[in-house]
Amino acid sequence: MNIREIELPGIGKKFEIVTKSLEKIVVIIHDDGRRDVYYFDPDDFDESVANISLDDTESRQIAAIIGGMTYAPKALETIEMTFDDLVIEWFKVDPTANANQQTIGQLSIRQTYEVNIIAIIKINHQKIHTPGPEALLEAGDTVIVSGQRNQVKKFVKDILSKKGG
């Protein structure tokens, strides 16, 4: 598979994908979270024959389905066993969450919940990859968390979600 990433200033990013079977798909991720997906005529890569627009939630749900988070084909069971219950999920920091205005170190996330924050996308779209203990979590930040499903769920409930909710 060949994937080409293109910046679209003021719009977002464009991903051109040509599969092993020589089919072309283009995904445009808009800065507002909307995704447009285009499928091209296999005989004419300049001719789009189908498209769909999805909001952020719809896109993530479809990504989970395609990525095998909701169903793993039988042929992949051996791979799934290697990862056991490992998940990677995206969550927004609620304004009333315990995490708001706290650093990763202050929250003792790894020690208490045995999960890792692998990236933070700040509200201003700044991306922090492999943030350290000094990284500040703020309302509206998107936190990418990895760990076992039950630990991630508890972490989100206790730290990232609305207090009392």
Short mmCIF file of N, CA and C in Angstrom, two decimals:
data_model
loop_
_atom_site.label_atom_id
_atom_site.label_comp_id
_atom_site.label_asym_id
_atom_site.label_seq_id
_atom_site.Cartn_x
_atom_site.Cartn_y
_atom_site.Cartn_z
N MET A 1 0.85 -1.17 0.00
CA MET A 1 0.00 0.00 0.00
C MET A 1 0.90 1.23 0.00
N ASN A 2 0.51 2.23 -0.75
CA ASN A 2 1.24 3.48 -0.84
C ASN A 2 0.35 4.59 -0.29
N ILE A 3 0.87 5.36 0.69
CA ILE A 3 0.10 6.45 1.29
C ILE A 3 0.92 7.74 1.14
N ARG A 4 0.26 8.75 0.61
CA ARG A 4 0.89 10.06 0.45
C ARG A 4 0.11 11.08 1.27
N GLU A 5 0.82 11.83 2.12
CA GLU A 5 0.19 12.82 2.99
C GLU A 5 0.48 14.21 2.45
N ILE A 6 -0.57 15.03 2.34
CA ILE A 6 -0.43 16.37 1.78
C ILE A 6 -1.10 17.38 2.69
N GLU A 7 -0.37 18.44 3.08
CA GLU A 7 -0.94 19.52 3.88
C GLU A 7 -1.88 20.34 3.01
N LEU A 8 -3.03 20.69 3.54
CA LEU A 8 -3.97 21.57 2.87
C LEU A 8 -4.16 22.79 3.76
N PRO A 9 -3.32 23.82 3.60
CA PRO A 9 -3.38 24.99 4.48
C PRO A 9 -4.79 25.57 4.57
N GLY A 10 -5.23 25.80 5.81
CA GLY A 10 -6.55 26.36 6.04
C GLY A 10 -7.67 25.34 5.94
N ILE A 11 -7.36 24.12 5.53
CA ILE A 11 -8.38 23.07 5.38
C ILE A 11 -8.08 21.90 6.30
N GLY A 12 -6.87 21.34 6.22
CA GLY A 12 -6.50 20.18 7.01
C GLY A 12 -5.42 19.37 6.32
N LYS A 13 -5.64 18.06 6.22
CA LYS A 13 -4.69 17.16 5.56
C LYS A 13 -5.41 16.26 4.59
N LYS A 14 -4.67 15.89 3.55
CA LYS A 14 -5.18 14.98 2.53
C LYS A 14 -4.28 13.75 2.51
N PHE A 15 -4.91 12.58 2.49
CA PHE A 15 -4.18 11.32 2.41
C PHE A 15 -4.61 10.60 1.14
N GLU A 16 -3.67 10.38 0.24
CA GLU A 16 -3.94 9.61 -0.99
C GLU A 16 -3.41 8.21 -0.76
N ILE A 17 -4.29 7.23 -0.92
CA ILE A 17 -3.94 5.83 -0.65
C ILE A 17 -4.16 5.01 -1.90
N VAL A 18 -3.13 4.27 -2.31
CA VAL A 18 -3.26 3.30 -3.40
C VAL A 18 -2.98 1.94 -2.77
N THR A 19 -3.98 1.06 -2.84
CA THR A 19 -3.88 -0.25 -2.20
C THR A 19 -3.04 -1.21 -3.03
N LYS A 20 -2.75 -2.38 -2.45
CA LYS A 20 -2.00 -3.42 -3.16
C LYS A 20 -2.74 -3.86 -4.42
N SER A 21 -4.08 -3.81 -4.37
CA SER A 21 -4.87 -4.21 -5.54
C SER A 21 -5.10 -3.04 -6.50
N LEU A 22 -4.30 -1.97 -6.34
CA LEU A 22 -4.32 -0.80 -7.22
C LEU A 22 -5.68 -0.10 -7.26
N GLU A 23 -6.23 0.11 -6.07
CA GLU A 23 -7.43 0.93 -5.93
C GLU A 23 -7.03 2.20 -5.19
N LYS A 24 -7.64 3.33 -5.57
CA LYS A 24 -7.26 4.61 -4.97
C LYS A 24 -8.39 5.15 -4.11
N ILE A 25 -8.01 5.57 -2.90
CA ILE A 25 -8.91 6.23 -1.97
C ILE A 25 -8.23 7.51 -1.51
N VAL A 26 -9.00 8.57 -1.36
CA VAL A 26 -8.48 9.82 -0.81
C VAL A 26 -9.30 10.16 0.42
N VAL A 27 -8.61 10.48 1.51
CA VAL A 27 -9.27 10.90 2.74
C VAL A 27 -8.80 12.32 3.04
N ILE A 28 -9.76 13.22 3.21
CA ILE A 28 -9.44 14.59 3.60
C ILE A 28 -9.94 14.78 5.02
N ILE A 29 -9.01 15.14 5.91
CA ILE A 29 -9.38 15.40 7.30
C ILE A 29 -9.37 16.91 7.48
N HIS A 30 -10.57 17.46 7.66
CA HIS A 30 -10.72 18.90 7.82
C HIS A 30 -10.35 19.31 9.24
N ASP A 31 -9.89 20.54 9.40
CA ASP A 31 -9.52 21.05 10.71
C ASP A 31 -10.70 21.05 11.68
N ASP A 32 -11.94 21.07 11.16
CA ASP A 32 -13.12 21.06 12.04
C ASP A 32 -13.52 19.63 12.46
N GLY A 33 -12.74 18.62 12.03
CA GLY A 33 -13.01 17.23 12.42
C GLY A 33 -13.75 16.42 11.38
N ARG A 34 -14.34 17.07 10.40
CA ARG A 34 -15.07 16.36 9.34
C ARG A 34 -14.09 15.59 8.46
N ARG A 35 -14.51 14.43 7.97
CA ARG A 35 -13.69 13.64 7.05
C ARG A 35 -14.47 13.42 5.77
N ASP A 36 -13.81 13.60 4.65
CA ASP A 36 -14.37 13.27 3.34
C ASP A 36 -13.56 12.12 2.79
N VAL A 37 -14.24 11.08 2.31
CA VAL A 37 -13.59 9.90 1.75
C VAL A 37 -14.04 9.77 0.31
N TYR A 38 -13.08 9.64 -0.60
CA TYR A 38 -13.36 9.51 -2.03
C TYR A 38 -12.79 8.20 -2.55
N TYR A 39 -13.56 7.51 -3.37
CA TYR A 39 -13.11 6.29 -4.03
C TYR A 39 -13.01 6.60 -5.52
N PHE A 40 -11.91 6.18 -6.15
CA PHE A 40 -11.65 6.53 -7.54
C PHE A 40 -11.80 5.34 -8.46
N ASP A 41 -12.14 5.63 -9.70
CA ASP A 41 -12.25 4.62 -10.74
C ASP A 41 -10.89 3.94 -10.90
N PRO A 42 -10.84 2.61 -10.76
CA PRO A 42 -9.55 1.90 -10.88
C PRO A 42 -8.87 2.11 -12.24
N ASP A 43 -9.63 2.44 -13.27
CA ASP A 43 -9.05 2.66 -14.59
C ASP A 43 -8.70 4.13 -14.84
N ASP A 44 -9.12 5.02 -13.93
CA ASP A 44 -8.86 6.45 -14.11
C ASP A 44 -8.74 7.10 -12.73
N PHE A 45 -7.52 7.19 -12.21
CA PHE A 45 -7.30 7.71 -10.87
C PHE A 45 -7.67 9.18 -10.72
N ASP A 46 -8.06 9.85 -11.79
CA ASP A 46 -8.49 11.24 -11.70
C ASP A 46 -10.01 11.35 -11.56
N GLU A 47 -10.73 10.23 -11.68
CA GLU A 47 -12.19 10.24 -11.68
C GLU A 47 -12.75 9.62 -10.40
N SER A 48 -13.28 10.47 -9.52
CA SER A 48 -13.91 9.99 -8.29
C SER A 48 -15.28 9.41 -8.64
N VAL A 49 -15.55 8.18 -8.17
CA VAL A 49 -16.83 7.55 -8.50
C VAL A 49 -17.76 7.45 -7.29
N ALA A 50 -17.23 7.68 -6.09
CA ALA A 50 -18.06 7.66 -4.89
C ALA A 50 -17.38 8.47 -3.79
N ASN A 51 -18.20 9.06 -2.93
CA ASN A 51 -17.64 9.78 -1.79
C ASN A 51 -18.64 9.80 -0.64
N ILE A 52 -18.11 10.06 0.56
CA ILE A 52 -18.93 10.16 1.76
C ILE A 52 -18.28 11.17 2.68
N SER A 53 -19.11 11.92 3.42
CA SER A 53 -18.62 12.84 4.44
C SER A 53 -19.06 12.32 5.80
N LEU A 54 -18.13 12.35 6.76
CA LEU A 54 -18.40 11.84 8.10
C LEU A 54 -17.96 12.86 9.14
N ASP A 55 -18.69 12.94 10.25
CA ASP A 55 -18.21 13.80 11.33
C ASP A 55 -17.17 13.03 12.14
N ASP A 56 -16.59 13.68 13.13
CA ASP A 56 -15.50 13.08 13.89
C ASP A 56 -15.93 11.78 14.57
N THR A 57 -17.08 11.76 15.20
CA THR A 57 -17.56 10.57 15.90
C THR A 57 -17.79 9.42 14.93
N GLU A 58 -18.45 9.69 13.82
CA GLU A 58 -18.69 8.65 12.82
C GLU A 58 -17.37 8.09 12.30
N SER A 59 -16.41 8.96 12.05
CA SER A 59 -15.10 8.54 11.54
C SER A 59 -14.40 7.60 12.52
N ARG A 60 -14.42 7.95 13.79
CA ARG A 60 -13.76 7.13 14.81
C ARG A 60 -14.46 5.77 14.96
N GLN A 61 -15.80 5.76 14.86
CA GLN A 61 -16.53 4.50 14.95
C GLN A 61 -16.19 3.59 13.78
N ILE A 62 -16.13 4.15 12.59
CA ILE A 62 -15.79 3.35 11.41
C ILE A 62 -14.33 2.89 11.49
N ALA A 63 -13.44 3.76 11.97
CA ALA A 63 -12.04 3.38 12.13
C ALA A 63 -11.91 2.20 13.10
N ALA A 64 -12.70 2.21 14.17
CA ALA A 64 -12.67 1.11 15.13
C ALA A 64 -13.14 -0.19 14.48
N ILE A 65 -14.16 -0.10 13.65
CA ILE A 65 -14.66 -1.29 12.96
C ILE A 65 -13.61 -1.81 11.99
N ILE A 66 -13.07 -0.93 11.15
CA ILE A 66 -12.07 -1.35 10.16
C ILE A 66 -10.80 -1.85 10.85
N GLY A 67 -10.42 -1.19 11.95
CA GLY A 67 -9.21 -1.57 12.67
C GLY A 67 -9.35 -2.83 13.51
N GLY A 68 -10.56 -3.40 13.57
CA GLY A 68 -10.75 -4.65 14.29
C GLY A 68 -10.98 -4.51 15.77
N MET A 69 -11.33 -3.30 16.24
CA MET A 69 -11.56 -3.13 17.67
C MET A 69 -12.90 -3.74 18.11
N THR A 70 -13.84 -3.88 17.19
CA THR A 70 -15.14 -4.44 17.56
C THR A 70 -15.28 -5.90 17.14
N TYR A 71 -14.51 -6.33 16.16
CA TYR A 71 -14.55 -7.72 15.71
C TYR A 71 -13.22 -8.04 15.05
N ALA A 72 -12.61 -9.11 15.48
CA ALA A 72 -11.35 -9.54 14.87
C ALA A 72 -11.61 -10.80 14.05
N PRO A 73 -11.26 -10.78 12.78
CA PRO A 73 -11.43 -11.98 11.97
C PRO A 73 -10.69 -13.16 12.60
N LYS A 74 -11.23 -14.36 12.43
CA LYS A 74 -10.65 -15.57 13.03
C LYS A 74 -9.17 -15.72 12.70
N ALA A 75 -8.77 -15.34 11.50
CA ALA A 75 -7.38 -15.49 11.08
C ALA A 75 -6.44 -14.63 11.91
N LEU A 76 -6.97 -13.59 12.57
CA LEU A 76 -6.11 -12.69 13.34
C LEU A 76 -6.11 -13.01 14.83
N GLU A 77 -6.79 -14.07 15.25
CA GLU A 77 -6.87 -14.37 16.67
C GLU A 77 -5.50 -14.54 17.31
N THR A 78 -4.55 -15.11 16.60
CA THR A 78 -3.21 -15.30 17.19
C THR A 78 -2.54 -13.95 17.42
N ILE A 79 -2.75 -13.01 16.53
CA ILE A 79 -2.18 -11.67 16.71
C ILE A 79 -2.86 -10.99 17.89
N GLU A 80 -4.18 -11.10 17.98
CA GLU A 80 -4.92 -10.49 19.08
C GLU A 80 -4.42 -11.01 20.42
N MET A 81 -4.08 -12.29 20.50
CA MET A 81 -3.62 -12.85 21.75
C MET A 81 -2.32 -12.19 22.19
N THR A 82 -1.51 -11.79 21.26
CA THR A 82 -0.26 -11.12 21.58
C THR A 82 -0.54 -9.79 22.28
N PHE A 83 -1.56 -9.09 21.85
CA PHE A 83 -1.90 -7.79 22.41
C PHE A 83 -2.89 -7.88 23.55
N ASP A 84 -3.44 -9.08 23.78
CA ASP A 84 -4.44 -9.28 24.83
C ASP A 84 -5.51 -8.21 24.74
N ASP A 85 -5.62 -7.41 25.79
CA ASP A 85 -6.68 -6.42 25.88
C ASP A 85 -6.15 -5.00 25.67
N LEU A 86 -5.02 -4.87 24.96
CA LEU A 86 -4.41 -3.57 24.74
C LEU A 86 -5.27 -2.73 23.80
N VAL A 87 -5.52 -1.48 24.20
CA VAL A 87 -6.27 -0.56 23.36
C VAL A 87 -5.54 0.77 23.29
N ILE A 88 -5.81 1.50 22.24
CA ILE A 88 -5.35 2.88 22.11
C ILE A 88 -6.59 3.69 21.81
N GLU A 89 -6.86 4.67 22.67
CA GLU A 89 -8.09 5.44 22.52
C GLU A 89 -7.81 6.92 22.70
N TRP A 90 -8.72 7.74 22.13
CA TRP A 90 -8.63 9.19 22.16
C TRP A 90 -9.74 9.72 23.05
N PHE A 91 -9.39 10.67 23.95
CA PHE A 91 -10.37 11.27 24.83
C PHE A 91 -10.08 12.75 25.01
N LYS A 92 -11.14 13.54 25.14
CA LYS A 92 -10.98 14.97 25.43
C LYS A 92 -11.02 15.18 26.94
N VAL A 93 -10.21 16.11 27.42
CA VAL A 93 -10.19 16.46 28.83
C VAL A 93 -11.38 17.38 29.09
N ASP A 94 -12.28 16.94 29.97
CA ASP A 94 -13.45 17.73 30.34
C ASP A 94 -12.99 18.92 31.20
N PRO A 95 -13.65 20.08 31.07
CA PRO A 95 -13.25 21.25 31.87
C PRO A 95 -13.31 21.01 33.38
N THR A 96 -14.19 20.11 33.84
CA THR A 96 -14.29 19.85 35.28
C THR A 96 -13.55 18.59 35.70
N ALA A 97 -12.78 17.99 34.80
CA ALA A 97 -12.07 16.74 35.10
C ALA A 97 -10.93 16.97 36.09
N ASN A 98 -10.58 15.93 36.82
CA ASN A 98 -9.44 15.99 37.74
C ASN A 98 -8.14 16.30 37.01
N ALA A 99 -8.05 15.94 35.73
CA ALA A 99 -6.83 16.16 34.96
C ALA A 99 -6.62 17.62 34.57
N ASN A 100 -7.69 18.40 34.52
CA ASN A 100 -7.58 19.77 34.05
C ASN A 100 -6.61 20.58 34.90
N GLN A 101 -5.63 21.18 34.23
CA GLN A 101 -4.59 22.02 34.85
C GLN A 101 -3.64 21.21 35.74
N GLN A 102 -3.49 19.92 35.44
CA GLN A 102 -2.56 19.06 36.16
C GLN A 102 -1.54 18.49 35.16
N THR A 103 -0.34 18.20 35.65
CA THR A 103 0.65 17.57 34.78
C THR A 103 0.49 16.05 34.87
N ILE A 104 1.05 15.37 33.90
CA ILE A 104 1.03 13.91 33.92
C ILE A 104 1.70 13.39 35.19
N GLY A 105 2.79 14.01 35.59
CA GLY A 105 3.50 13.60 36.80
C GLY A 105 2.68 13.82 38.07
N GLN A 106 1.99 14.95 38.17
CA GLN A 106 1.15 15.22 39.34
C GLN A 106 0.05 14.17 39.48
N LEU A 107 -0.44 13.66 38.37
CA LEU A 107 -1.54 12.69 38.40
C LEU A 107 -1.06 11.25 38.61
N SER A 108 0.25 11.02 38.56
CA SER A 108 0.83 9.67 38.72
C SER A 108 0.08 8.64 37.87
N ILE A 109 -0.13 8.97 36.62
CA ILE A 109 -0.96 8.16 35.73
C ILE A 109 -0.41 6.75 35.54
N ARG A 110 0.84 6.65 35.20
CA ARG A 110 1.42 5.32 34.91
C ARG A 110 1.42 4.45 36.16
N GLN A 111 1.80 5.03 37.30
CA GLN A 111 1.87 4.27 38.53
C GLN A 111 0.49 3.85 39.04
N THR A 112 -0.48 4.75 38.97
CA THR A 112 -1.80 4.49 39.53
C THR A 112 -2.68 3.66 38.61
N TYR A 113 -2.64 3.96 37.30
CA TYR A 113 -3.58 3.33 36.37
C TYR A 113 -2.93 2.34 35.40
N GLU A 114 -1.60 2.30 35.37
CA GLU A 114 -0.86 1.42 34.46
C GLU A 114 -1.27 1.64 33.00
N VAL A 115 -1.45 2.93 32.65
CA VAL A 115 -1.71 3.31 31.26
C VAL A 115 -0.65 4.32 30.87
N ASN A 116 -0.51 4.53 29.57
CA ASN A 116 0.45 5.51 29.04
C ASN A 116 -0.27 6.54 28.21
N ILE A 117 0.09 7.79 28.40
CA ILE A 117 -0.37 8.84 27.48
C ILE A 117 0.70 8.90 26.40
N ILE A 118 0.32 8.50 25.18
CA ILE A 118 1.31 8.43 24.11
C ILE A 118 1.38 9.71 23.29
N ALA A 119 0.34 10.55 23.42
CA ALA A 119 0.37 11.85 22.73
C ALA A 119 -0.74 12.73 23.30
N ILE A 120 -0.54 14.02 23.12
CA ILE A 120 -1.55 15.01 23.49
C ILE A 120 -1.71 15.94 22.30
N ILE A 121 -2.95 16.19 21.92
CA ILE A 121 -3.23 17.20 20.90
C ILE A 121 -3.89 18.35 21.62
N LYS A 122 -3.13 19.44 21.73
CA LYS A 122 -3.61 20.60 22.47
C LYS A 122 -4.77 21.25 21.72
N ILE A 123 -5.52 22.06 22.43
CA ILE A 123 -6.69 22.71 21.84
C ILE A 123 -6.28 23.61 20.66
N ASN A 124 -5.03 24.09 20.66
CA ASN A 124 -4.52 24.92 19.55
C ASN A 124 -3.90 24.07 18.44
N HIS A 125 -4.13 22.73 18.49
CA HIS A 125 -3.67 21.74 17.51
C HIS A 125 -2.18 21.41 17.61
N GLN A 126 -1.48 21.96 18.60
CA GLN A 126 -0.08 21.57 18.83
C GLN A 126 -0.09 20.10 19.25
N LYS A 127 0.84 19.32 18.68
CA LYS A 127 0.92 17.90 18.99
C LYS A 127 2.15 17.65 19.86
N ILE A 128 1.93 16.93 20.96
CA ILE A 128 3.02 16.56 21.84
C ILE A 128 3.11 15.04 21.80
N HIS A 129 4.18 14.52 21.19
CA HIS A 129 4.38 13.08 21.09
C HIS A 129 5.17 12.60 22.31
N THR A 130 4.83 11.47 22.85
CA THR A 130 5.45 10.89 24.05
C THR A 130 5.71 11.96 25.11
N PRO A 131 4.63 12.57 25.62
CA PRO A 131 4.80 13.64 26.61
C PRO A 131 5.41 13.12 27.90
N GLY A 132 6.22 13.96 28.51
CA GLY A 132 6.86 13.61 29.77
C GLY A 132 5.99 13.98 30.96
N PRO A 133 6.50 13.76 32.17
CA PRO A 133 5.71 14.02 33.38
C PRO A 133 5.38 15.50 33.58
N GLU A 134 6.12 16.38 32.90
CA GLU A 134 5.87 17.82 33.03
C GLU A 134 4.76 18.33 32.12
N ALA A 135 4.25 17.47 31.22
CA ALA A 135 3.22 17.90 30.27
C ALA A 135 1.92 18.22 30.99
N LEU A 136 1.40 19.42 30.73
CA LEU A 136 0.19 19.92 31.37
C LEU A 136 -1.04 19.51 30.57
N LEU A 137 -2.03 18.97 31.24
CA LEU A 137 -3.31 18.61 30.62
C LEU A 137 -4.29 19.75 30.88
N GLU A 138 -4.99 20.17 29.81
CA GLU A 138 -5.92 21.28 29.93
C GLU A 138 -7.25 20.93 29.28
N ALA A 139 -8.30 21.59 29.72
CA ALA A 139 -9.64 21.36 29.17
C ALA A 139 -9.61 21.48 27.65
N GLY A 140 -10.22 20.51 26.98
CA GLY A 140 -10.29 20.52 25.52
C GLY A 140 -9.15 19.80 24.84
N ASP A 141 -8.07 19.50 25.58
CA ASP A 141 -6.98 18.72 25.00
C ASP A 141 -7.49 17.33 24.65
N THR A 142 -6.97 16.75 23.57
CA THR A 142 -7.25 15.37 23.25
C THR A 142 -6.05 14.54 23.70
N VAL A 143 -6.33 13.54 24.51
CA VAL A 143 -5.29 12.70 25.08
C VAL A 143 -5.38 11.32 24.43
N ILE A 144 -4.26 10.84 23.90
CA ILE A 144 -4.23 9.50 23.30
C ILE A 144 -3.59 8.58 24.34
N VAL A 145 -4.38 7.59 24.77
CA VAL A 145 -4.01 6.73 25.89
C VAL A 145 -3.89 5.29 25.41
N SER A 146 -2.88 4.57 25.91
CA SER A 146 -2.78 3.14 25.62
C SER A 146 -2.69 2.38 26.93
N GLY A 147 -3.25 1.18 26.90
CA GLY A 147 -3.22 0.32 28.08
C GLY A 147 -4.25 -0.77 27.93
N GLN A 148 -4.43 -1.54 28.98
CA GLN A 148 -5.46 -2.56 28.94
C GLN A 148 -6.82 -1.88 29.05
N ARG A 149 -7.79 -2.44 28.34
CA ARG A 149 -9.11 -1.81 28.21
C ARG A 149 -9.70 -1.39 29.57
N ASN A 150 -9.69 -2.28 30.56
CA ASN A 150 -10.30 -1.95 31.84
C ASN A 150 -9.55 -0.84 32.56
N GLN A 151 -8.22 -0.79 32.41
CA GLN A 151 -7.42 0.26 33.04
C GLN A 151 -7.65 1.62 32.36
N VAL A 152 -7.74 1.60 31.02
CA VAL A 152 -8.02 2.84 30.28
C VAL A 152 -9.39 3.37 30.68
N LYS A 153 -10.36 2.48 30.77
CA LYS A 153 -11.73 2.88 31.14
C LYS A 153 -11.75 3.53 32.52
N LYS A 154 -11.05 2.93 33.48
CA LYS A 154 -11.00 3.49 34.84
C LYS A 154 -10.28 4.84 34.84
N PHE A 155 -9.17 4.93 34.12
CA PHE A 155 -8.42 6.18 34.02
C PHE A 155 -9.31 7.30 33.46
N VAL A 156 -10.03 7.01 32.39
CA VAL A 156 -10.89 8.02 31.78
C VAL A 156 -11.98 8.46 32.76
N LYS A 157 -12.59 7.49 33.42
CA LYS A 157 -13.67 7.80 34.37
C LYS A 157 -13.14 8.66 35.53
N ASP A 158 -12.00 8.26 36.11
CA ASP A 158 -11.48 8.94 37.29
C ASP A 158 -10.80 10.27 36.98
N ILE A 159 -10.11 10.37 35.84
CA ILE A 159 -9.21 11.50 35.60
C ILE A 159 -9.65 12.45 34.48
N LEU A 160 -10.17 11.92 33.37
CA LEU A 160 -10.46 12.77 32.22
C LEU A 160 -11.92 13.22 32.11
N SER A 161 -12.82 12.47 32.72
CA SER A 161 -14.25 12.75 32.57
C SER A 161 -14.73 13.81 33.56
N LYS A 162 -15.93 14.27 33.27
CA LYS A 162 -16.59 15.25 34.11
C LYS A 162 -16.68 14.72 35.55
N LYS A 163 -16.32 15.58 36.51
CA LYS A 163 -16.41 15.17 37.92
C LYS A 163 -17.85 14.83 38.26
N GLY A 164 -18.01 13.69 38.92
CA GLY A 164 -19.34 13.26 39.31
C GLY A 164 -20.12 12.64 38.17
N GLY A 165 -19.46 12.44 36.98
CA GLY A 165 -20.21 11.94 35.83
C GLY A 165 -19.59 10.83 35.22
#
